[in-house]
Short mmCIF file of C-alpha atoms in Angstrom, two decimals:
data_model
loop_
_atom_site.label_atom_id
_atom_site.label_comp_id
_atom_site.label_asym_id
_atom_site.label_seq_id
_atom_site.Cartn_x
_atom_site.Cartn_y
_atom_site.Cartn_z
CA MET A 1 0.00 0.00 0.00
CA LYS A 2 2.82 2.32 0.82
CA LYS A 3 4.43 1.66 -2.57
CA ASN A 4 1.16 2.46 -4.38
CA ASN A 5 0.94 5.80 -2.55
CA THR A 6 4.49 6.60 -3.63
CA TYR A 7 3.57 5.90 -7.25
CA LYS A 8 0.55 8.18 -6.94
CA LYS A 9 2.61 11.02 -5.50
CA TRP A 10 5.19 10.83 -8.27
CA LEU A 11 2.64 10.67 -11.07
CA SER A 12 0.64 13.48 -9.47
CA VAL A 13 3.70 15.73 -9.58
CA ILE A 14 4.11 15.12 -13.30
CA ALA A 15 0.39 15.31 -13.98
CA ILE A 16 0.16 18.71 -12.26
CA CYS A 17 2.94 20.03 -14.50
CA THR A 18 1.39 18.75 -17.71
CA ILE A 19 -2.38 18.55 -17.34
CA THR A 20 -2.63 21.99 -15.78
CA PHE A 21 -0.79 23.42 -18.77
CA ILE A 22 -3.50 22.22 -21.14
CA ALA A 23 -6.13 23.84 -18.97
CA VAL A 24 -4.30 27.16 -19.19
CA ILE A 25 -3.98 26.98 -22.97
CA SER A 26 -7.55 25.89 -23.71
CA CYS A 27 -9.23 28.03 -21.00
CA GLU A 28 -11.66 25.18 -20.35
CA ASN A 29 -11.69 21.69 -18.89
CA PRO A 30 -9.37 19.70 -21.22
CA LEU A 31 -11.01 16.44 -20.13
CA LYS A 32 -14.51 17.48 -21.15
CA ASP A 33 -16.29 14.82 -23.24
CA PHE A 34 -13.17 12.61 -23.47
CA THR A 35 -13.32 8.91 -22.62
CA VAL A 36 -10.18 7.82 -24.50
CA ALA A 37 -6.52 8.06 -23.44
CA ILE A 38 -5.30 11.65 -23.44
CA ASP A 39 -1.67 12.41 -24.35
CA THR A 40 -0.65 15.61 -22.55
CA ALA A 41 2.27 16.43 -24.87
CA VAL A 42 1.11 19.84 -26.13
CA PHE A 43 4.40 20.68 -27.88
CA GLN A 44 5.87 18.17 -30.31
CA LYS A 45 9.24 19.94 -30.63
CA ASN A 46 11.09 20.84 -27.43
CA ALA A 47 14.49 22.04 -26.26
CA THR A 48 16.03 21.93 -22.82
CA ILE A 49 19.18 23.95 -22.10
CA THR A 50 21.22 23.37 -18.95
CA ILE A 51 23.25 26.43 -17.93
CA PHE A 52 26.13 25.38 -15.70
CA ASP A 53 28.60 27.11 -13.39
CA PRO A 54 31.50 24.60 -13.19
CA THR A 55 33.09 26.28 -10.15
CA ASN A 56 29.94 25.79 -8.06
CA PRO A 57 26.67 24.69 -9.71
CA THR A 58 24.66 25.80 -6.67
CA ASN A 59 25.42 29.42 -7.62
CA LEU A 60 22.63 29.06 -10.17
CA ASP A 61 20.12 27.49 -7.80
CA GLY A 62 16.77 29.23 -7.64
CA THR A 63 15.54 31.86 -10.09
CA GLY A 64 16.66 35.30 -11.24
CA LYS A 65 20.38 34.42 -11.41
CA VAL A 66 20.56 34.93 -15.18
CA GLU A 67 18.44 36.65 -17.81
CA ILE A 68 17.42 35.20 -21.16
CA GLU A 69 16.96 36.91 -24.51
CA LEU A 70 16.17 35.06 -27.73
CA LEU A 71 17.80 36.35 -30.92
CA GLY A 72 17.61 35.51 -34.61
CA ASP A 73 15.00 35.30 -37.35
CA ASP A 74 13.22 32.33 -35.73
CA ALA A 75 13.20 33.68 -32.17
CA GLY A 76 9.54 34.64 -32.48
CA LYS A 77 8.65 30.99 -33.17
CA ILE A 78 9.86 29.89 -29.73
CA VAL A 79 7.83 29.82 -26.51
CA SER A 80 8.56 28.81 -22.93
CA ASP A 81 7.28 25.52 -21.54
CA GLY A 82 4.33 27.55 -20.23
CA GLY A 83 3.55 29.03 -23.65
CA SER A 84 4.98 32.53 -23.05
CA LYS A 85 6.67 34.39 -25.91
CA THR A 86 8.30 36.97 -23.61
CA ASN A 87 9.16 35.30 -20.31
CA PHE A 88 11.73 32.50 -20.30
CA PRO A 89 12.43 31.48 -16.70
CA VAL A 90 15.64 29.70 -15.71
CA VAL A 91 15.17 27.53 -12.62
CA ASP A 92 18.26 25.94 -11.03
CA GLY A 93 20.11 26.54 -14.30
CA VAL A 94 17.45 24.85 -16.46
CA LEU A 95 15.76 26.59 -19.39
CA GLN A 96 12.85 24.80 -21.12
CA LEU A 97 11.70 25.95 -24.53
CA ALA A 98 9.40 24.70 -27.26
CA VAL A 99 8.55 25.45 -30.88
CA ASN A 100 5.19 27.11 -31.41
CA PRO A 101 2.95 24.34 -32.85
CA ALA A 102 2.21 26.56 -35.87
CA ASN A 103 5.91 26.24 -36.84
CA ALA A 104 6.42 22.57 -35.91
CA GLY A 105 7.20 21.50 -39.49
CA GLU A 106 10.02 24.02 -39.98
CA ASN A 107 13.78 23.97 -39.49
CA ILE A 108 14.23 26.40 -36.58
CA ASN A 109 17.43 28.35 -35.81
CA PHE A 110 17.80 30.89 -33.02
CA VAL A 111 20.28 32.11 -30.41
CA VAL A 112 19.85 32.12 -26.64
CA LYS A 113 21.64 35.08 -25.05
CA VAL A 114 22.42 34.52 -21.36
CA SER A 115 23.59 37.29 -19.04
CA GLY A 116 23.92 37.81 -15.29
CA ASP A 117 25.59 40.17 -12.82
CA ASP A 118 28.22 37.60 -11.82
CA TYR A 119 28.75 36.07 -15.25
CA LEU A 120 30.20 36.80 -18.66
CA THR A 121 27.46 37.21 -21.22
CA THR A 122 27.38 34.29 -23.62
CA THR A 123 25.21 33.08 -26.47
CA ILE A 124 24.06 29.57 -27.34
CA PRO A 125 23.01 28.77 -30.92
CA VAL A 126 20.12 26.31 -31.10
CA ASN A 127 18.95 24.33 -34.12
CA ILE A 128 15.74 22.32 -34.02
CA ASN A 129 15.34 20.70 -37.41
CA GLU A 130 12.13 19.44 -38.92
CA ASN A 131 12.80 15.87 -37.70
CA ASP A 132 13.71 16.72 -34.10
CA THR A 133 11.31 16.16 -31.23
CA LEU A 134 13.74 17.01 -28.42
CA VAL A 135 17.05 18.92 -28.42
CA THR A 136 19.20 18.96 -25.28
CA ILE A 137 22.11 21.38 -24.86
CA ALA A 138 24.47 22.10 -21.97
CA ALA A 139 26.49 25.32 -21.80
CA ASN A 140 29.01 26.67 -19.29
CA MET A 141 28.78 30.16 -17.82
CA VAL A 142 31.97 31.93 -16.73
CA ASN A 143 31.74 33.14 -13.14
CA ILE A 144 33.78 36.36 -13.04
CA ASN A 145 34.24 36.03 -9.27
CA ASP A 146 35.62 32.48 -9.45
CA THR A 147 36.88 31.36 -12.85
CA ALA A 148 37.29 27.70 -13.74
CA ASP A 149 40.58 25.96 -14.54
CA GLY A 150 42.20 27.28 -17.71
CA ILE A 151 40.36 30.63 -17.45
CA ASN A 152 42.19 33.72 -16.17
CA LEU A 153 40.57 37.10 -15.57
CA MET A 154 41.98 40.56 -14.90
CA GLU A 155 40.07 43.78 -14.22
CA ASP A 156 41.57 47.27 -13.98
CA ASP A 157 40.45 50.88 -14.33
CA LYS A 158 41.94 54.18 -15.47
CA SER A 159 40.92 57.83 -15.15
CA LEU A 160 39.95 59.68 -18.32
CA ASN A 161 40.04 63.36 -19.17
CA ASN A 162 36.61 64.16 -20.64
CA GLY A 163 36.49 60.67 -22.17
CA THR A 164 40.08 60.64 -23.47
CA LEU A 165 42.91 58.39 -22.24
CA GLU A 166 45.94 60.51 -21.30
CA GLU A 167 48.55 57.73 -21.06
CA ASP A 168 49.08 54.22 -22.39
CA PHE A 169 47.07 51.62 -20.48
CA VAL A 170 48.00 47.91 -20.37
CA VAL A 171 45.77 45.20 -18.87
CA ALA A 172 47.07 41.61 -18.83
CA THR A 173 45.90 38.32 -17.30
CA ASP A 174 48.18 36.16 -15.15
CA ASN A 175 50.92 34.33 -17.08
CA SER A 176 52.54 32.49 -14.17
CA GLY A 177 53.00 28.73 -14.17
CA ASP A 178 51.28 27.06 -17.12
CA ASN A 179 48.90 29.95 -17.73
CA GLU A 180 48.65 31.50 -21.17
CA ALA A 181 47.90 35.20 -20.99
CA THR A 182 46.10 37.90 -22.95
CA GLU A 183 47.53 41.43 -22.90
CA VAL A 184 45.54 44.45 -24.10
CA THR A 185 47.27 47.77 -24.81
CA ILE A 186 45.27 50.99 -25.26
CA SER A 187 47.25 53.96 -26.55
CA SER A 188 47.30 57.46 -25.10
CA GLY A 189 44.79 59.76 -26.81
CA THR A 190 42.23 57.01 -27.46
CA GLU A 191 38.56 57.97 -27.22
CA PHE A 192 35.73 55.50 -26.68
CA LYS A 193 32.42 54.96 -28.51
CA ASP A 194 29.10 53.38 -27.56
CA ALA A 195 26.97 50.91 -29.54
CA ASN A 196 25.71 53.75 -31.78
CA GLY A 197 29.20 55.00 -32.61
CA ASN A 198 28.91 58.08 -30.39
CA LEU A 199 31.88 59.30 -28.33
CA ILE A 200 31.43 58.72 -24.61
CA LYS A 201 32.30 61.97 -22.83
CA GLY A 202 32.50 62.83 -19.15
CA ALA A 203 30.83 59.63 -17.98
CA GLY A 204 33.46 58.36 -15.53
CA ASP A 205 36.55 56.16 -15.40
CA LEU A 206 37.49 53.50 -17.93
CA LYS A 207 36.96 49.95 -16.63
CA VAL A 208 38.55 47.02 -18.51
CA ARG A 209 37.95 43.29 -18.06
CA VAL A 210 40.14 40.80 -19.96
CA VAL A 211 39.50 37.04 -19.80
CA ASN A 212 41.91 34.51 -21.30
CA PHE A 213 40.74 30.98 -22.15
CA GLY A 214 43.35 28.26 -22.53
CA SER A 215 43.17 25.57 -25.19
CA GLN A 216 43.85 22.48 -23.04
CA ASP A 217 41.48 22.54 -20.02
CA ASP A 218 38.04 20.99 -20.39
CA GLU A 219 36.20 23.72 -18.48
CA SER A 220 37.85 26.41 -20.57
CA LEU A 221 36.98 24.65 -23.82
CA ASN A 222 33.42 24.01 -22.65
CA SER A 223 33.05 27.77 -22.15
CA PHE A 224 33.66 28.47 -25.82
CA PRO A 225 30.59 30.46 -26.92
CA GLY A 226 28.30 28.37 -29.08
CA GLY A 227 30.60 25.38 -29.46
CA PHE A 228 33.22 24.69 -32.09
CA SER A 229 30.81 23.97 -34.94
CA PRO A 230 28.82 27.22 -35.28
CA ALA A 231 25.83 27.31 -37.59
CA ALA A 232 27.57 29.88 -39.82
CA ILE A 233 30.61 32.17 -40.01
CA GLU A 234 31.57 35.03 -42.30
CA LEU A 235 34.78 34.26 -44.20
CA GLU A 236 37.51 36.69 -45.24
CA ASN A 237 35.84 37.21 -48.64
CA GLY A 238 32.49 37.99 -47.02
CA GLU A 239 30.90 34.66 -47.91
CA ILE A 240 28.91 32.75 -45.30
CA ASP A 241 30.17 29.22 -44.57
CA THR A 242 27.91 26.72 -42.80
CA GLU A 243 29.93 23.54 -43.31
CA GLY A 244 32.89 23.70 -40.96
CA SER A 245 34.32 23.59 -37.46
CA PHE A 246 36.90 25.51 -35.42
CA SER A 247 40.08 24.04 -33.98
CA THR A 248 41.11 26.53 -31.32
CA ALA A 249 44.49 27.66 -30.05
CA GLY A 250 42.89 29.81 -27.34
CA PHE A 251 40.41 32.66 -27.11
CA THR A 252 39.75 35.81 -25.14
CA SER A 253 36.86 38.01 -24.03
CA ILE A 254 37.36 41.77 -23.64
CA ASP A 255 34.79 44.10 -22.07
CA MET A 256 35.12 47.82 -21.37
CA PHE A 257 32.91 50.44 -19.75
CA VAL A 258 33.17 54.18 -19.34
CA GLY A 259 31.06 54.78 -16.26
CA ASN A 260 27.94 52.70 -16.89
CA THR A 261 28.16 52.88 -20.69
CA GLU A 262 29.53 49.84 -22.51
CA VAL A 263 32.34 50.53 -24.97
CA LYS A 264 31.96 49.05 -28.45
CA GLU A 265 34.50 50.94 -30.57
CA PHE A 266 37.65 53.09 -30.28
CA SER A 267 39.01 56.12 -32.06
CA GLU A 268 42.40 54.35 -32.27
CA PRO A 269 43.11 50.61 -32.66
CA ILE A 270 43.93 48.67 -29.51
CA THR A 271 46.56 45.89 -29.53
CA ILE A 272 45.79 42.35 -28.36
CA LYS A 273 48.64 39.95 -27.59
CA MET A 274 47.55 36.34 -26.98
CA ASP A 275 49.79 33.50 -25.78
CA VAL A 276 49.56 30.14 -27.57
CA ASP A 277 50.09 26.75 -25.93
CA SER A 278 52.91 24.81 -27.61
CA GLU A 279 50.79 21.62 -27.44
CA VAL A 280 48.26 22.99 -29.93
CA VAL A 281 48.17 20.96 -33.14
CA ASN A 282 48.11 22.84 -36.43
CA PRO A 283 45.54 20.86 -38.47
CA ASN A 284 47.05 22.16 -41.71
CA THR A 285 50.37 20.44 -40.97
CA GLY A 286 49.35 17.75 -38.49
CA GLU A 287 52.19 18.91 -36.23
CA LYS A 288 52.40 21.02 -33.09
CA ILE A 289 52.18 24.73 -33.74
CA LYS A 290 55.50 26.60 -34.06
CA LYS A 291 57.01 29.99 -34.71
CA GLY A 292 56.20 31.23 -38.21
CA ASP A 293 52.87 29.38 -38.56
CA ILE A 294 49.90 31.41 -39.77
CA LEU A 295 47.08 31.51 -37.23
CA PRO A 296 43.77 33.18 -38.14
CA VAL A 297 41.82 35.35 -35.67
CA TRP A 298 38.01 35.34 -35.62
CA SER A 299 35.68 37.72 -33.79
CA TYR A 300 32.44 36.72 -32.09
CA SER A 301 29.66 39.12 -31.16
CA LYS A 302 27.86 38.43 -27.89
CA ASP A 303 25.04 40.66 -29.17
CA ASP A 304 23.96 38.41 -32.03
CA GLY A 305 26.08 35.26 -31.77
CA LYS A 306 27.74 35.76 -35.16
CA TRP A 307 31.29 34.78 -36.11
CA LYS A 308 33.41 36.81 -38.53
CA TYR A 309 36.95 36.59 -39.90
CA HIS A 310 39.16 39.26 -38.35
CA CYS A 311 42.74 38.81 -39.59
CA ASP A 312 45.66 36.43 -40.04
CA THR A 313 48.51 36.51 -37.53
CA THR A 314 51.98 34.99 -37.58
CA VAL A 315 53.00 32.97 -34.53
CA GLU A 316 55.94 34.60 -32.75
CA GLU A 317 58.17 33.40 -29.90
CA GLU A 318 59.84 35.13 -26.96
CA ASP A 319 61.60 33.39 -24.05
CA GLY A 320 60.11 30.08 -25.16
CA GLN A 321 56.50 31.36 -25.17
CA LEU A 322 54.54 31.35 -28.42
CA PHE A 323 52.16 34.25 -29.04
CA THR A 324 50.30 36.27 -31.68
CA VAL A 325 49.53 39.98 -31.97
CA CYS A 326 46.57 41.66 -33.67
CA THR A 327 44.78 45.01 -33.54
CA THR A 328 41.11 45.97 -33.51
CA THR A 329 38.83 48.99 -33.29
CA HIS A 330 35.83 47.12 -31.85
CA LEU A 331 35.19 44.73 -28.95
CA SER A 332 34.07 41.12 -29.02
CA TRP A 333 35.38 37.69 -28.20
CA TYR A 334 38.55 36.97 -30.19
CA ASN A 335 39.41 33.42 -31.10
CA LEU A 336 42.70 31.98 -32.42
CA ASP A 337 41.31 29.32 -34.69
CA TYR A 338 41.77 27.15 -37.72
CA TRP A 339 38.56 26.77 -39.68
CA ALA A 340 38.21 23.27 -41.12
CA ARG A 341 35.67 22.79 -43.86
CA GLY A 342 33.29 20.05 -42.80
CA CYS A 343 31.70 17.28 -44.76
CA THR A 344 28.26 17.86 -46.21
CA SER A 345 25.63 18.41 -43.52
CA ARG A 346 23.62 15.48 -44.90
CA ARG A 347 26.51 13.07 -44.47
CA ARG A 348 26.55 11.08 -41.22
CA PHE A 349 29.57 9.57 -39.50
CA ASP A 350 28.56 6.47 -37.50
CA VAL A 351 29.95 4.80 -34.40
CA ASN A 352 28.94 1.12 -34.30
CA VAL A 353 29.06 -0.77 -30.99
CA VAL A 354 29.95 -4.44 -30.56
CA ALA A 355 29.05 -5.73 -27.09
CA PRO A 356 28.34 -9.49 -27.00
CA GLY A 357 25.63 -10.40 -24.53
CA VAL A 358 24.69 -6.79 -23.70
CA SER A 359 21.12 -5.77 -24.57
CA SER A 360 19.61 -2.29 -24.71
CA SER A 361 17.97 -2.80 -21.31
CA SER A 362 21.31 -3.73 -19.70
CA GLY A 363 23.47 -1.31 -21.68
CA TYR A 364 26.32 0.77 -20.28
CA ARG A 365 25.60 4.49 -20.14
CA LEU A 366 28.95 6.24 -20.77
CA VAL A 367 30.27 9.70 -21.60
CA THR A 368 31.65 10.07 -25.13
CA ALA A 369 33.36 12.78 -27.16
CA LEU A 370 34.48 13.30 -30.73
CA VAL A 371 37.76 15.23 -30.52
CA PHE A 372 40.52 16.56 -32.72
CA ALA A 373 43.28 13.95 -32.81
CA GLY A 374 45.83 14.18 -30.02
CA THR A 375 43.72 16.64 -27.99
CA ASN A 376 40.70 16.72 -25.67
CA GLN A 377 39.04 19.44 -27.74
CA SER A 378 35.56 18.39 -28.86
CA VAL A 379 34.61 19.27 -32.41
CA SER A 380 31.39 20.87 -31.09
CA TYR A 381 29.25 21.06 -27.98
CA LYS A 382 26.99 18.43 -29.55
CA SER A 383 29.83 15.92 -29.69
CA ASN A 384 29.94 15.63 -25.88
CA ARG A 385 27.25 13.05 -25.32
CA VAL A 386 26.16 10.33 -22.93
CA GLN A 387 25.51 7.18 -24.97
CA ASN A 388 24.03 3.78 -24.16
CA PHE A 389 26.45 1.03 -25.21
CA PHE A 390 24.90 -2.31 -26.16
CA ASN A 391 25.35 -4.86 -28.92
CA GLY A 392 24.27 -3.52 -32.29
CA ARG A 393 23.95 0.08 -31.07
CA SER A 394 24.79 2.75 -33.63
CA PHE A 395 24.88 6.54 -33.26
CA GLY A 396 26.18 9.24 -35.54
CA TYR A 397 27.52 12.75 -36.06
CA TYR A 398 26.70 15.21 -38.82
CA ARG A 399 29.03 17.87 -40.26
CA THR A 400 32.18 16.17 -39.02
CA PRO A 401 35.16 18.39 -39.93
CA ASN A 402 37.67 17.54 -42.63
CA ALA A 403 40.40 16.91 -40.06
CA ASN A 404 42.03 14.08 -38.12
CA LEU A 405 39.71 12.99 -35.30
CA GLN A 406 39.42 10.45 -32.50
CA PHE A 407 36.44 9.00 -30.65
CA VAL A 408 36.88 8.93 -26.85
CA VAL A 409 34.94 7.12 -24.11
CA TYR A 410 34.96 8.01 -20.38
CA ASP A 411 33.64 5.98 -17.44
CA GLY A 412 31.57 8.85 -15.98
CA THR A 413 27.83 9.42 -16.11
CA SER A 414 27.52 13.02 -17.33
CA ARG A 415 29.52 15.64 -19.19
CA TYR A 416 30.20 17.29 -15.82
CA ASN A 417 31.41 14.02 -14.31
CA LYS A 418 33.28 12.54 -17.26
CA GLY A 419 35.42 10.31 -15.07
CA ASN A 420 38.50 8.63 -16.52
CA GLU A 421 39.32 8.11 -20.16
CA ILE A 422 38.98 4.38 -20.85
CA TYR A 423 39.00 4.24 -24.65
CA ARG A 424 40.44 6.29 -27.50
CA SER A 425 40.09 5.19 -31.10
CA ASN A 426 42.75 5.27 -33.75
CA THR A 427 42.97 8.50 -35.71
CA PHE A 428 40.62 8.88 -38.67
CA ASN A 429 39.66 11.68 -41.04
CA GLY A 430 36.22 13.13 -40.52
CA CYS A 431 35.40 13.12 -44.22
CA ASP A 432 37.39 10.16 -45.52
CA SER A 433 35.84 7.75 -43.02
CA ASN A 434 32.15 6.90 -42.75
CA GLN A 435 32.23 4.82 -39.58
CA ILE A 436 34.24 3.17 -36.85
CA THR A 437 33.53 0.10 -34.71
CA VAL A 438 33.95 0.17 -30.94
CA ASN A 439 34.20 -3.15 -29.10
CA LEU A 440 32.99 -2.84 -25.51
CA GLU A 441 35.12 -5.84 -24.50
CA GLU A 442 38.27 -3.74 -25.02
CA PHE A 443 37.48 -1.61 -21.95
CA ARG A 444 34.64 -3.38 -20.14
CA SER A 445 36.97 -4.57 -17.37
CA SER A 446 37.82 -0.90 -16.62
CA LEU A 447 34.22 0.07 -15.90
CA PRO A 448 33.05 0.74 -12.34
CA PRO A 449 30.04 -1.14 -10.87
CA GLN A 450 27.29 -0.73 -13.40
CA PRO A 451 23.97 0.91 -12.50
CA VAL A 452 20.75 -0.16 -14.18
CA ASN A 453 18.34 1.47 -16.58
CA VAL A 454 14.77 1.72 -15.28
CA ASN A 455 11.91 1.57 -17.77
CA ILE A 456 8.71 3.23 -16.58
CA ASN A 457 5.26 3.07 -18.18
CA PHE A 458 2.33 4.62 -16.39
CA SER A 459 -1.10 6.13 -16.89
CA GLY A 460 -3.78 7.46 -14.56
CA ASN A 461 -7.54 7.67 -14.28
CA CYS A 462 -9.21 11.06 -13.82
CA ASP A 463 -13.01 10.88 -13.72
CA GLY A 464 -12.98 7.97 -16.15
CA ASN A 465 -10.43 9.52 -18.49
CA ILE A 466 -7.00 7.91 -18.98
CA ILE A 467 -4.09 10.37 -18.72
CA LYS A 468 -0.64 9.67 -20.23
CA PRO A 469 1.56 12.57 -19.03
CA SER A 470 4.48 14.13 -20.91
CA SER A 471 7.14 16.21 -19.14
CA TYR A 472 10.86 16.86 -18.71
CA LEU A 473 12.40 14.98 -15.79
CA TYR A 474 15.53 16.01 -13.84
CA MET A 475 17.55 14.14 -11.22
CA LYS A 476 19.80 15.53 -8.48
CA THR A 477 23.39 14.49 -9.17
CA ASP A 478 26.74 14.89 -7.44
CA TYR A 479 29.51 16.91 -9.06
CA THR A 480 33.09 17.10 -7.73
CA TYR A 481 35.43 19.96 -8.59
CA ARG A 482 38.65 21.05 -6.91
CA GLY A 483 38.13 18.52 -4.15
CA ARG A 484 34.63 19.72 -3.25
CA THR A 485 31.37 17.94 -4.01
CA TYR A 486 28.34 19.90 -5.17
CA THR A 487 24.92 18.85 -6.39
CA TYR A 488 23.08 19.96 -9.51
CA TRP A 489 19.99 18.96 -11.45
CA ARG A 490 20.87 16.94 -14.52
CA TYR A 491 18.45 16.14 -17.31
CA ALA A 492 17.25 12.55 -16.75
CA GLY A 493 14.86 12.09 -19.65
CA TYR A 494 11.67 13.19 -21.32
CA ILE A 495 8.48 11.48 -20.22
CA ARG A 496 6.51 11.12 -23.44
CA SER A 497 2.99 9.72 -23.25
CA GLY A 498 3.71 8.13 -19.88
CA ARG A 499 6.92 6.37 -20.92
CA VAL A 500 10.49 7.12 -19.92
CA THR A 501 13.78 5.29 -19.40
CA ILE A 502 15.96 6.58 -16.58
CA TYR A 503 19.61 5.61 -17.06
CA ASN A 504 22.39 5.04 -14.57
CA VAL A 505 20.52 4.49 -11.33
CA PHE A 506 21.18 1.96 -8.59
CA LEU A 507 18.37 -0.12 -7.16
CA ASN A 508 17.44 0.41 -3.50
CA ARG A 509 19.08 3.85 -3.45
CA GLU A 510 16.99 6.97 -2.90
CA TYR A 511 17.04 9.64 -5.61
CA GLU A 512 15.49 13.08 -5.79
CA PHE A 513 13.61 14.00 -8.97
CA LYS A 514 11.76 17.07 -10.12
CA THR A 515 9.90 18.57 -13.03
CA TYR A 516 9.29 22.21 -13.94
CA TYR A 517 6.23 24.00 -15.22
CA LYS A 518 6.22 27.75 -15.92
CA GLY A 519 9.20 28.29 -13.65
CA VAL A 520 7.69 26.33 -10.74
CA GLU A 521 9.43 23.16 -9.58
CA TYR A 522 7.85 19.97 -8.26
CA LYS A 523 10.12 17.59 -6.33
CA HIS A 524 9.82 14.02 -5.14
CA ASN A 525 12.15 11.44 -3.60
CA TYR A 526 11.98 7.91 -4.97
CA THR A 527 13.72 4.56 -4.45
CA PHE A 528 13.69 2.09 -7.34
CA THR A 529 13.28 -1.56 -6.39
CA SER A 530 13.00 -2.93 -9.93
CA ASN A 531 14.27 -1.95 -13.36
CA THR A 532 10.76 -2.25 -14.85
CA ILE A 533 7.78 -0.34 -13.49
CA ASN A 534 4.30 -0.59 -14.98
CA ILE A 535 1.50 1.42 -13.38
CA GLU A 536 -1.82 1.37 -15.19
CA ASN A 537 -5.14 3.12 -14.71
CA PHE A 538 -4.82 4.20 -11.10
CA ASP A 539 -6.95 7.01 -9.72
CA ILE A 540 -5.49 10.52 -9.79
CA PRO A 541 -6.50 12.31 -6.55
CA ALA A 542 -9.94 13.91 -6.77
CA GLU A 543 -8.62 17.34 -5.76
CA LEU A 544 -6.39 17.38 -8.84
CA CYS A 545 -9.17 16.32 -11.17
CA ASN A 546 -11.52 18.89 -9.65
CA SER A 547 -8.99 21.69 -10.17
CA LEU A 548 -8.95 21.26 -13.95
#
């Protein structure tokens, strides 16, 4: 009896989030005159975006920590999970979006702009194509008060005379130890302009923030705005290229303010010197980068999420440190990058799994990445995935770059807890190869005790009507960083028409789950005692039915 009550509580939480939504949309009882099973999935095309602070995920707990703005031609076709076109709440770092049903048959592209008082503004490009039903994306935010490994920040200020700099001003990030640094030099006599090109006069001191991102640390690379396979970039000749990927040698973010006005342009060019890690591989030569190599610089606008060619630089060396120097008259992110033309977007590269005796229900849920050969740099944010490994399993990647790549497997359970590297494929070219085969037996002995996958199928009875709920589901998960353990809500699955598979859970261990609806969270603790749960036609509490 106790177990049945637990089932009812859990389903009621999900039913509240989904059934109530239909009532709001229709403005009348959605169960009126229905005697057949009702699927509560109002939106057929959904996106969930997890916004993550790697230094302490709990910094984003609650609401109001970041603000969301949708950009791009298709932004008006996107609504929140509650149907709003203007309010997009982020709860505990989770943003839930959907495509307006009127546009469900279209290929949708838009940009999510995320900003917050304690964070660098970033943008996340989102593509929901005509065949997608659910898109999941995870993106790091850079905490300016506590930067992650591989990210160095420096802030400084200087007095101005009626908006004019009276002496040279240099701001540089820390270059001690293994840190690569960015150094910005602003010349005496420089004046500063706002977003409309107007000179900023008499508004206060100049404040400069420079952030350097290294090319070797995971958290630094995961903070790259929009991932390494952007939807489009503007090439040197002005053409728009949509079929490639970046291979980075480091990047930097530069922000300036005069008083409370953000600086966008300068009357005189500023100079940017960026260190380069000697371990970076030049994809044009297949060798480590060296003095004399040509290294392109690309600019990225946080205002619209667009990439544009800036200039070519020549790698220089001083006291054993490689670096490049460029100039600019406007501010953005600047990225030292090789642009590799990808294969056609319709071409798919497949990973085929051989795992004798392992079925889909007993598969191993593992973290995977598609990286540039010899590095840990993923070819895009989409290439960091958690995959279920079982015999005959196949999964693929589109737009793989025309470069040497490797497929990597880790023994962790999420992209934030990757664990140890347990498999790395031989090198292959992203366009010359169509597939690789991964044999689970090669690294199965290295895997930790394996959790189970729980398959759930449930429906409920509300005044004689059968309800099959649909909702996002999140699970509280541990995350360890710099010797400290935090918790965060990771995406656990999408309950569609009453069915969901929850991966990587241990039986007889209590877990905390929750769903969101219109920025309100509903939590419940649950202990699984079996890997198959079927709950059919039980009564939803009368108070819930009566509230519809």
